[in-house]
Amino acid sequence: MRGRFITFEGGEGAGKSTQIRRLRERLEKAGVAVTVTREPGGSPGAEMIREVLLSGKAKSLGPRGEAMLFAAARADHVDATIRPALDARSWVLCDRYADSTRVYQGEAGVDGQMLDLLELAATAGLVPDLTILIDIPAEIGLKRVEARSHNPAGTAPDRFEADTLAVHERRRALFLELAEAQPERVTVVDGTGDVASVEDAIWRAVEARLGLAGHG
Ligand code: T5A
């Protein structure tokens, strides 16, 4: 039996990385082997493309060109990291996946047919078993990102964080539309609570959707 594939989606600063770390700990305690990865990136080839995309160096290609780069990175990530881990019976927790392209590059004007083609080319049909959408108002997420950038270990806003609040709000609405259209795959978790309460909500969703029988 192959491992389970769980993706995390949401706007900037929603708490995806924080919650992936916590879910990993809980799953490992339950005896589940876990692989944590992220997009764009997660494999050597895809990490090179990440740098080009998040630095803004690829912005001049326009949204369609950027979407192709996200897809190229995803194809490498799926082949080099995700499928081998699933085949080795590891559960894969992935920070962003194809839904992010739908939302971010869709919002920027790439049409649905092009996004369908790119998704098929990039994923070769690998669909998550469960997607956790951490939903928070864009303003709260951006404040968290802003606060983090003032930490000594923080970083300046990247290419996509730097967009206007209205753009971030449209992305939030698109994520919610996507969740509504695919309720069997996507579960929405309110990300405005404290870290522990969000963690509990995610754990309940994972148990309910995927079960943990046979582990631990
Ligand atoms: N992108 C990506 C596309 O446009 N198309 C695509 O196809 C893909 C895959 C990736 C960028 O690329 C775009 C989307 C993104 O803009 P990234 O650096 O990987 O860039 O950025 P994000 O995925 O957005 O990651 P972030 O780190 O910004 O957000 P997270 O992971 O959601 O948030 P996290 O956990 O790091 O938390 C942010 C801060 O908030 C605190 C944390 O301690 C941290 O300081 N925090 C909380 N504070 C209060 N209450 C809580 N519940 C909290 N949870 C976390």
PDB file of C-alpha atoms and ligand atoms in Angstrom:
ATOM      1  CA  MET A   1       0.000   0.000   0.000  1.00  0.00           C
ATOM      2  CA  ARG A   2       1.407   3.403  -0.921  1.00  0.00           C
ATOM      3  CA  GLY A   3       1.580   6.327   1.537  1.00  0.00           C
ATOM      4  CA  ARG A   4      -0.970   9.127   1.762  1.00  0.00           C
ATOM      5  CA  PHE A   5      -0.512  12.462   0.037  1.00  0.00           C
ATOM      6  CA  ILE A   6      -1.649  15.519   2.018  1.00  0.00           C
ATOM      7  CA  THR A   7      -1.255  19.049   0.672  1.00  0.00           C
ATOM      8  CA  PHE A   8      -1.583  22.323   2.554  1.00  0.00           C
ATOM      9  CA  GLU A   9      -2.914  25.425   0.849  1.00  0.00           C
ATOM     10  CA  GLY A  10      -3.803  28.974   1.806  1.00  0.00           C
ATOM     11  CA  GLY A  11      -2.669  32.563   1.542  1.00  0.00           C
ATOM     12  CA  GLU A  12       0.564  34.100   2.788  1.00  0.00           C
ATOM     13  CA  GLY A  13       1.211  33.560   6.486  1.00  0.00           C
ATOM     14  CA  ALA A  14      -1.792  31.240   6.912  1.00  0.00           C
ATOM     15  CA  GLY A  15       0.327  28.942   9.091  1.00  0.00           C
ATOM     16  CA  LYS A  16       0.978  26.075   6.665  1.00  0.00           C
ATOM     17  CA  SER A  17       4.636  25.462   7.556  1.00  0.00           C
ATOM     18  CA  THR A  18       3.867  25.713  11.278  1.00  0.00           C
ATOM     19  CA  GLN A  19       1.053  23.182  11.017  1.00  0.00           C
ATOM     20  CA  ILE A  20       2.979  20.801   8.774  1.00  0.00           C
ATOM     21  CA  ARG A  21       5.679  20.586  11.463  1.00  0.00           C
ATOM     22  CA  ARG A  22       3.033  19.801  14.091  1.00  0.00           C
ATOM     23  CA  LEU A  23       1.197  17.240  11.980  1.00  0.00           C
ATOM     24  CA  ARG A  24       4.487  15.553  11.216  1.00  0.00           C
ATOM     25  CA  GLU A  25       5.194  15.154  14.957  1.00  0.00           C
ATOM     26  CA  ARG A  26       1.741  13.721  15.621  1.00  0.00           C
ATOM     27  CA  LEU A  27       1.897  11.290  12.713  1.00  0.00           C
ATOM     28  CA  GLU A  28       5.369  10.100  13.663  1.00  0.00           C
ATOM     29  CA  LYS A  29       4.167   9.494  17.223  1.00  0.00           C
ATOM     30  CA  ALA A  30       1.396   7.366  15.695  1.00  0.00           C
ATOM     31  CA  GLY A  31       4.063   5.314  13.899  1.00  0.00           C
ATOM     32  CA  VAL A  32       3.633   6.820  10.434  1.00  0.00           C
ATOM     33  CA  ALA A  33       6.699   7.503   8.256  1.00  0.00           C
ATOM     34  CA  VAL A  34       6.489  11.117   7.037  1.00  0.00           C
ATOM     35  CA  THR A  35       8.148  13.105   4.252  1.00  0.00           C
ATOM     36  CA  VAL A  36       7.795  16.892   4.433  1.00  0.00           C
ATOM     37  CA  THR A  37       8.243  18.887   1.276  1.00  0.00           C
ATOM     38  CA  ARG A  38       7.201  22.155  -0.341  1.00  0.00           C
ATOM     39  CA  GLU A  39       6.427  23.982  -3.573  1.00  0.00           C
ATOM     40  CA  PRO A  40       7.839  25.585  -5.489  1.00  0.00           C
ATOM     41  CA  GLY A  41      10.811  23.354  -4.715  1.00  0.00           C
ATOM     42  CA  GLY A  42      11.180  20.054  -2.924  1.00  0.00           C
ATOM     43  CA  SER A  43      13.703  18.519  -5.334  1.00  0.00           C
ATOM     44  CA  PRO A  44      17.080  19.845  -6.545  1.00  0.00           C
ATOM     45  CA  GLY A  45      15.737  20.886  -9.960  1.00  0.00           C
ATOM     46  CA  ALA A  46      12.609  22.481  -8.538  1.00  0.00           C
ATOM     47  CA  GLU A  47      14.579  24.399  -5.894  1.00  0.00           C
ATOM     48  CA  MET A  48      16.554  26.093  -8.703  1.00  0.00           C
ATOM     49  CA  ILE A  49      13.286  27.170 -10.311  1.00  0.00           C
ATOM     50  CA  ARG A  50      11.985  28.370  -6.901  1.00  0.00           C
ATOM     51  CA  GLU A  51      14.778  30.886  -6.682  1.00  0.00           C
ATOM     52  CA  VAL A  52      13.978  32.280 -10.141  1.00  0.00           C
ATOM     53  CA  LEU A  53      10.252  32.557  -9.358  1.00  0.00           C
ATOM     54  CA  LEU A  54      10.330  33.980  -5.829  1.00  0.00           C
ATOM     55  CA  SER A  55      13.100  36.485  -6.516  1.00  0.00           C
ATOM     56  CA  GLY A  56      10.860  38.040  -9.197  1.00  0.00           C
ATOM     57  CA  LYS A  57      13.428  37.343 -11.944  1.00  0.00           C
ATOM     58  CA  ALA A  58      10.732  35.506 -13.938  1.00  0.00           C
ATOM     59  CA  LYS A  59       8.074  38.206 -13.530  1.00  0.00           C
ATOM     60  CA  SER A  60       8.842  39.622 -16.971  1.00  0.00           C
ATOM     61  CA  LEU A  61       7.701  36.308 -18.522  1.00  0.00           C
ATOM     62  CA  GLY A  62       4.170  37.211 -17.449  1.00  0.00           C
ATOM     63  CA  PRO A  63       1.657  35.000 -15.577  1.00  0.00           C
ATOM     64  CA  ARG A  64       1.581  32.310 -18.317  1.00  0.00           C
ATOM     65  CA  GLY A  65       5.358  32.009 -18.334  1.00  0.00           C
ATOM     66  CA  GLU A  66       5.456  31.894 -14.544  1.00  0.00           C
ATOM     67  CA  ALA A  67       2.725  29.224 -14.564  1.00  0.00           C
ATOM     68  CA  MET A  68       4.901  27.119 -16.905  1.00  0.00           C
ATOM     69  CA  LEU A  69       7.842  27.444 -14.541  1.00  0.00           C
ATOM     70  CA  PHE A  70       5.698  26.398 -11.559  1.00  0.00           C
ATOM     71  CA  ALA A  71       4.558  23.406 -13.649  1.00  0.00           C
ATOM     72  CA  ALA A  72       8.141  22.481 -14.613  1.00  0.00           C
ATOM     73  CA  ALA A  73       9.167  22.635 -10.959  1.00  0.00           C
ATOM     74  CA  ARG A  74       6.146  20.511  -9.976  1.00  0.00           C
ATOM     75  CA  ALA A  75       6.906  17.843 -12.596  1.00  0.00           C
ATOM     76  CA  ASP A  76      10.420  17.414 -11.214  1.00  0.00           C
ATOM     77  CA  HIS A  77       9.155  17.456  -7.629  1.00  0.00           C
ATOM     78  CA  VAL A  78       6.527  14.778  -8.341  1.00  0.00           C
ATOM     79  CA  ASP A  79       9.016  12.523 -10.148  1.00  0.00           C
ATOM     80  CA  ALA A  80      12.021  13.001  -7.875  1.00  0.00           C
ATOM     81  CA  THR A  81      10.440  13.353  -4.434  1.00  0.00           C
ATOM     82  CA  ILE A  82       6.709  12.789  -4.056  1.00  0.00           C
ATOM     83  CA  ARG A  83       6.081   9.565  -5.987  1.00  0.00           C
ATOM     84  CA  PRO A  84       9.203   7.791  -4.645  1.00  0.00           C
ATOM     85  CA  ALA A  85       8.195   8.703  -1.070  1.00  0.00           C
ATOM     86  CA  LEU A  86       4.606   7.487  -1.576  1.00  0.00           C
ATOM     87  CA  ASP A  87       5.894   4.284  -3.171  1.00  0.00           C
ATOM     88  CA  ALA A  88       8.102   3.774  -0.089  1.00  0.00           C
ATOM     89  CA  ARG A  89       4.858   3.995   2.004  1.00  0.00           C
ATOM     90  CA  SER A  90       5.741   7.363   3.498  1.00  0.00           C
ATOM     91  CA  TRP A  91       2.990   9.931   4.048  1.00  0.00           C
ATOM     92  CA  VAL A  92       3.880  13.085   2.143  1.00  0.00           C
ATOM     93  CA  LEU A  93       3.006  16.487   3.657  1.00  0.00           C
ATOM     94  CA  CYS A  94       3.437  19.100   0.963  1.00  0.00           C
ATOM     95  CA  ASP A  95       3.374  22.872   1.514  1.00  0.00           C
ATOM     96  CA  ARG A  96       1.397  24.026  -1.578  1.00  0.00           C
ATOM     97  CA  TYR A  97       0.722  22.045  -4.775  1.00  0.00           C
ATOM     98  CA  ALA A  98      -1.370  22.403  -7.931  1.00  0.00           C
ATOM     99  CA  ASP A  99      -4.168  24.386  -6.222  1.00  0.00           C
ATOM    100  CA  SER A 100      -1.710  27.226  -5.665  1.00  0.00           C
ATOM    101  CA  THR A 101      -1.160  27.523  -9.422  1.00  0.00           C
ATOM    102  CA  ARG A 102      -4.935  27.497 -10.002  1.00  0.00           C
ATOM    103  CA  VAL A 103      -5.363  30.309  -7.519  1.00  0.00           C
ATOM    104  CA  TYR A 104      -2.274  32.496  -7.899  1.00  0.00           C
ATOM    105  CA  GLN A 105      -1.721  32.231 -11.645  1.00  0.00           C
ATOM    106  CA  GLY A 106      -5.484  31.947 -12.280  1.00  0.00           C
ATOM    107  CA  GLU A 107      -6.038  35.177 -10.392  1.00  0.00           C
ATOM    108  CA  ALA A 108      -3.283  36.760 -12.493  1.00  0.00           C
ATOM    109  CA  GLY A 109      -5.214  35.926 -15.690  1.00  0.00           C
ATOM    110  CA  VAL A 110      -4.050  32.507 -16.917  1.00  0.00           C
ATOM    111  CA  ASP A 111      -7.140  30.821 -18.370  1.00  0.00           C
ATOM    112  CA  GLY A 112      -8.666  27.627 -17.027  1.00  0.00           C
ATOM    113  CA  GLN A 113      -7.898  25.490 -20.079  1.00  0.00           C
ATOM    114  CA  MET A 114      -4.213  26.372 -19.909  1.00  0.00           C
ATOM    115  CA  LEU A 115      -4.208  25.625 -16.167  1.00  0.00           C
ATOM    116  CA  ASP A 116      -5.836  22.219 -16.832  1.00  0.00           C
ATOM    117  CA  LEU A 117      -3.138  21.334 -19.370  1.00  0.00           C
ATOM    118  CA  LEU A 118      -0.306  22.474 -17.131  1.00  0.00           C
ATOM    119  CA  GLU A 119      -1.721  20.596 -14.154  1.00  0.00           C
ATOM    120  CA  LEU A 120      -1.968  17.355 -16.110  1.00  0.00           C
ATOM    121  CA  ALA A 121       1.541  17.779 -17.524  1.00  0.00           C
ATOM    122  CA  ALA A 122       3.031  18.580 -14.111  1.00  0.00           C
ATOM    123  CA  THR A 123       1.271  16.047 -11.906  1.00  0.00           C
ATOM    124  CA  ALA A 124       0.735  13.210 -14.418  1.00  0.00           C
ATOM    125  CA  GLY A 125      -2.523  12.595 -12.561  1.00  0.00           C
ATOM    126  CA  LEU A 126      -1.152  12.573  -9.002  1.00  0.00           C
ATOM    127  CA  VAL A 127      -4.005  14.066  -6.959  1.00  0.00           C
ATOM    128  CA  PRO A 128      -3.729  14.613  -3.170  1.00  0.00           C
ATOM    129  CA  ASP A 129      -5.685  12.246  -0.914  1.00  0.00           C
ATOM    130  CA  LEU A 130      -6.489  15.262   1.251  1.00  0.00           C
ATOM    131  CA  THR A 131      -5.938  18.998   0.922  1.00  0.00           C
ATOM    132  CA  ILE A 132      -6.067  21.167   4.038  1.00  0.00           C
ATOM    133  CA  LEU A 133      -6.978  24.747   3.168  1.00  0.00           C
ATOM    134  CA  ILE A 134      -5.996  27.005   6.073  1.00  0.00           C
ATOM    135  CA  ASP A 135      -8.264  30.005   5.686  1.00  0.00           C
ATOM    136  CA  ILE A 136      -7.509  33.402   7.185  1.00  0.00           C
ATOM    137  CA  PRO A 137      -8.304  36.980   6.132  1.00  0.00           C
ATOM    138  CA  ALA A 138      -5.433  38.203   3.950  1.00  0.00           C
ATOM    139  CA  GLU A 139      -4.760  41.109   6.268  1.00  0.00           C
ATOM    140  CA  ILE A 140      -4.010  38.811   9.222  1.00  0.00           C
ATOM    141  CA  GLY A 141      -1.710  36.581   7.163  1.00  0.00           C
ATOM    142  CA  LEU A 142       0.196  39.538   5.793  1.00  0.00           C
ATOM    143  CA  LYS A 143       0.625  40.970   9.293  1.00  0.00           C
ATOM    144  CA  ARG A 144       2.139  37.676  10.411  1.00  0.00           C
ATOM    145  CA  VAL A 145       4.512  37.679   7.440  1.00  0.00           C
ATOM    146  CA  GLU A 146       5.389  41.308   8.139  1.00  0.00           C
ATOM    147  CA  ALA A 147       6.096  40.540  11.825  1.00  0.00           C
ATOM    148  CA  ARG A 148       8.285  37.617  10.785  1.00  0.00           C
ATOM    149  CA  SER A 149      10.282  39.841   8.418  1.00  0.00           C
ATOM    150  CA  HIS A 150      11.287  41.960  11.422  1.00  0.00           C
ATOM    151  CA  ASN A 151      12.824  38.938  13.178  1.00  0.00           C
ATOM    152  CA  PRO A 152      16.601  38.674  12.822  1.00  0.00           C
ATOM    153  CA  ALA A 153      16.039  35.406  10.892  1.00  0.00           C
ATOM    154  CA  GLY A 154      13.236  36.905   8.760  1.00  0.00           C
ATOM    155  CA  THR A 155      13.279  37.628   5.034  1.00  0.00           C
ATOM    156  CA  ALA A 156      11.998  40.469   2.807  1.00  0.00           C
ATOM    157  CA  PRO A 157       8.603  39.941   1.066  1.00  0.00           C
ATOM    158  CA  ASP A 158       8.928  37.708  -2.006  1.00  0.00           C
ATOM    159  CA  ARG A 159       7.509  38.261  -5.507  1.00  0.00           C
ATOM    160  CA  PHE A 160       3.972  37.138  -4.535  1.00  0.00           C
ATOM    161  CA  GLU A 161       3.783  38.434  -0.959  1.00  0.00           C
ATOM    162  CA  ALA A 162       4.434  41.928  -2.315  1.00  0.00           C
ATOM    163  CA  ASP A 163       1.091  42.052  -4.221  1.00  0.00           C
ATOM    164  CA  THR A 164      -1.742  44.348  -3.065  1.00  0.00           C
ATOM    165  CA  LEU A 165      -4.231  43.432  -0.342  1.00  0.00           C
ATOM    166  CA  ALA A 166      -7.027  43.248  -2.956  1.00  0.00           C
ATOM    167  CA  VAL A 167      -5.061  40.614  -4.881  1.00  0.00           C
ATOM    168  CA  HIS A 168      -4.523  38.585  -1.697  1.00  0.00           C
ATOM    169  CA  GLU A 169      -8.244  38.782  -0.895  1.00  0.00           C
ATOM    170  CA  ARG A 170      -9.161  37.555  -4.398  1.00  0.00           C
ATOM    171  CA  ARG A 171      -6.791  34.617  -3.909  1.00  0.00           C
ATOM    172  CA  ARG A 172      -8.516  33.801  -0.629  1.00  0.00           C
ATOM    173  CA  ALA A 173     -11.914  33.810  -2.375  1.00  0.00           C
ATOM    174  CA  LEU A 174     -10.589  31.558  -5.156  1.00  0.00           C
ATOM    175  CA  PHE A 175      -9.208  29.052  -2.638  1.00  0.00           C
ATOM    176  CA  LEU A 176     -12.616  28.941  -0.926  1.00  0.00           C
ATOM    177  CA  GLU A 177     -14.376  28.436  -4.288  1.00  0.00           C
ATOM    178  CA  LEU A 178     -12.060  25.580  -5.054  1.00  0.00           C
ATOM    179  CA  ALA A 179     -12.798  23.966  -1.680  1.00  0.00           C
ATOM    180  CA  GLU A 180     -16.516  24.317  -2.268  1.00  0.00           C
ATOM    181  CA  ALA A 181     -16.210  22.672  -5.682  1.00  0.00           C
ATOM    182  CA  GLN A 182     -14.208  19.680  -4.369  1.00  0.00           C
ATOM    183  CA  PRO A 183     -15.408  18.990  -0.820  1.00  0.00           C
ATOM    184  CA  GLU A 184     -14.397  15.309  -1.042  1.00  0.00           C
ATOM    185  CA  ARG A 185     -10.732  16.330  -1.348  1.00  0.00           C
ATOM    186  CA  VAL A 186     -10.421  19.780   0.236  1.00  0.00           C
ATOM    187  CA  THR A 187     -11.194  20.521   3.853  1.00  0.00           C
ATOM    188  CA  VAL A 188     -11.243  24.110   5.137  1.00  0.00           C
ATOM    189  CA  VAL A 189      -9.717  24.852   8.542  1.00  0.00           C
ATOM    190  CA  ASP A 190     -10.121  28.232  10.227  1.00  0.00           C
ATOM    191  CA  GLY A 191      -6.563  29.538  10.653  1.00  0.00           C
ATOM    192  CA  THR A 192      -7.371  32.523  12.859  1.00  0.00           C
ATOM    193  CA  GLY A 193      -7.221  30.608  16.154  1.00  0.00           C
ATOM    194  CA  ASP A 194      -4.043  29.936  18.125  1.00  0.00           C
ATOM    195  CA  VAL A 195      -1.531  27.433  16.809  1.00  0.00           C
ATOM    196  CA  ALA A 196      -2.729  24.606  19.110  1.00  0.00           C
ATOM    197  CA  SER A 197      -6.408  24.936  18.171  1.00  0.00           C
ATOM    198  CA  VAL A 198      -5.598  24.960  14.448  1.00  0.00           C
ATOM    199  CA  GLU A 199      -3.417  21.885  15.015  1.00  0.00           C
ATOM    200  CA  ASP A 200      -6.313  20.057  16.699  1.00  0.00           C
ATOM    201  CA  ALA A 201      -8.714  20.920  13.879  1.00  0.00           C
ATOM    202  CA  ILE A 202      -6.238  19.586  11.321  1.00  0.00           C
ATOM    203  CA  TRP A 203      -5.675  16.400  13.299  1.00  0.00           C
ATOM    204  CA  ARG A 204      -9.431  15.802  13.466  1.00  0.00           C
ATOM    205  CA  ALA A 205      -9.687  16.300   9.689  1.00  0.00           C
ATOM    206  CA  VAL A 206      -6.829  13.874   9.019  1.00  0.00           C
ATOM    207  CA  GLU A 207      -8.307  11.226  11.306  1.00  0.00           C
ATOM    208  CA  ALA A 208     -11.772  11.633   9.838  1.00  0.00           C
ATOM    209  CA  ARG A 209     -10.687  11.628   6.201  1.00  0.00           C
ATOM    210  CA  LEU A 210      -7.771   9.223   6.161  1.00  0.00           C
ATOM    211  CA  GLY A 211      -7.952   7.230   9.394  1.00  0.00           C
ATOM    212  CA  LEU A 212      -4.891   5.877  11.135  1.00  0.00           C
ATOM    213  CA  ALA A 213      -5.884   2.269  11.637  1.00  0.00           C
ATOM    214  CA  GLY A 214      -2.920  -0.047  11.569  1.00  0.00           C
ATOM    215  CA  HIS A 215      -0.471   2.633  12.742  1.00  0.00           C
ATOM    216  CA  GLY A 216       0.993   3.106  16.219  1.00  0.00           C
TER     217      GLY A 216
HETATM  218  N1  T5A B   1       3.035  30.188  -5.578  1.00  0.00           N
HETATM  219  C1  T5A B   1       3.334  28.914  -5.175  1.00  0.00           C
HETATM  220  C2  T5A B   1       2.383  30.437  -6.787  1.00  0.00           C
HETATM  221  O1  T5A B   1       2.150  31.595  -7.141  1.00  0.00           O
HETATM  222  N2  T5A B   1       2.016  29.385  -7.565  1.00  0.00           N
HETATM  223  C3  T5A B   1       2.294  28.076  -7.225  1.00  0.00           C
HETATM  224  O2  T5A B   1       1.961  27.149  -7.969  1.00  0.00           O
HETATM  225  C4  T5A B   1       2.986  27.844  -5.978  1.00  0.00           C
HETATM  226  C5  T5A B   1       3.326  26.437  -5.561  1.00  0.00           C
HETATM  227  C6  T5A B   1       5.665  30.522  -2.212  1.00  0.00           C
HETATM  228  C7  T5A B   1       5.005  31.603  -3.046  1.00  0.00           C
HETATM  229  O3  T5A B   1       4.787  31.119  -4.349  1.00  0.00           O
HETATM  230  C8  T5A B   1       3.438  31.315  -4.719  1.00  0.00           C
HETATM  231  C9  T5A B   1       2.690  31.377  -3.436  1.00  0.00           C
HETATM  232  C10 T5A B   1       3.664  32.008  -2.472  1.00  0.00           C
HETATM  233  O4  T5A B   1       3.533  33.397  -2.563  1.00  0.00           O
HETATM  234  P1  T5A B   1       6.694  30.569   0.197  1.00  0.00           P
HETATM  235  O5  T5A B   1       7.883  31.298   0.702  1.00  0.00           O
HETATM  236  O6  T5A B   1       6.803  29.095   0.096  1.00  0.00           O
HETATM  237  O7  T5A B   1       6.348  31.162  -1.215  1.00  0.00           O
HETATM  238  O8  T5A B   1       5.468  31.155   0.982  1.00  0.00           O
HETATM  239  P2  T5A B   1       4.208  30.556   1.646  1.00  0.00           P
HETATM  240  O9  T5A B   1       3.897  29.196   1.134  1.00  0.00           O
HETATM  241  O10 T5A B   1       3.124  31.556   1.530  1.00  0.00           O
HETATM  242  O11 T5A B   1       4.706  30.395   3.151  1.00  0.00           O
HETATM  243  P3  T5A B   1       4.663  31.373   4.367  1.00  0.00           P
HETATM  244  O12 T5A B   1       5.802  30.960   5.248  1.00  0.00           O
HETATM  245  O13 T5A B   1       4.584  32.790   3.974  1.00  0.00           O
HETATM  246  O14 T5A B   1       3.315  31.027   5.078  1.00  0.00           O
HETATM  247  P4  T5A B   1       2.866  29.805   5.941  1.00  0.00           P
HETATM  248  O15 T5A B   1       3.770  28.622   5.790  1.00  0.00           O
HETATM  249  O16 T5A B   1       1.435  29.580   5.641  1.00  0.00           O
HETATM  250  O17 T5A B   1       2.970  30.371   7.427  1.00  0.00           O
HETATM  251  P5  T5A B   1       3.963  30.014   8.618  1.00  0.00           P
HETATM  252  O18 T5A B   1       3.579  28.746   9.250  1.00  0.00           O
HETATM  253  O19 T5A B   1       5.352  30.195   8.165  1.00  0.00           O
HETATM  254  O20 T5A B   1       3.526  31.186   9.606  1.00  0.00           O
HETATM  255  C11 T5A B   1       3.782  32.547   9.308  1.00  0.00           C
HETATM  256  C12 T5A B   1       4.055  33.298  10.636  1.00  0.00           C
HETATM  257  O21 T5A B   1       2.870  33.287  11.427  1.00  0.00           O
HETATM  258  C13 T5A B   1       3.084  32.631  12.681  1.00  0.00           C
HETATM  259  C14 T5A B   1       4.362  31.803  12.494  1.00  0.00           C
HETATM  260  O22 T5A B   1       5.043  31.630  13.697  1.00  0.00           O
HETATM  261  C15 T5A B   1       5.148  32.634  11.484  1.00  0.00           C
HETATM  262  O23 T5A B   1       5.881  33.644  12.121  1.00  0.00           O
HETATM  263  N3  T5A B   1       1.887  31.807  12.925  1.00  0.00           N
HETATM  264  C16 T5A B   1       0.894  32.167  13.747  1.00  0.00           C
HETATM  265  N4  T5A B   1       0.716  33.255  14.539  1.00  0.00           N
HETATM  266  C17 T5A B   1      -0.444  33.315  15.247  1.00  0.00           C
HETATM  267  N5  T5A B   1      -1.409  32.348  15.238  1.00  0.00           N
HETATM  268  C18 T5A B   1      -1.261  31.239  14.482  1.00  0.00           C
HETATM  269  N6  T5A B   1      -2.230  30.294  14.448  1.00  0.00           N
HETATM  270  C19 T5A B   1      -0.071  31.127  13.688  1.00  0.00           C
HETATM  271  N7  T5A B   1       0.381  30.188  12.821  1.00  0.00           N
HETATM  272  C20 T5A B   1       1.560  30.628  12.362  1.00  0.00           C
END
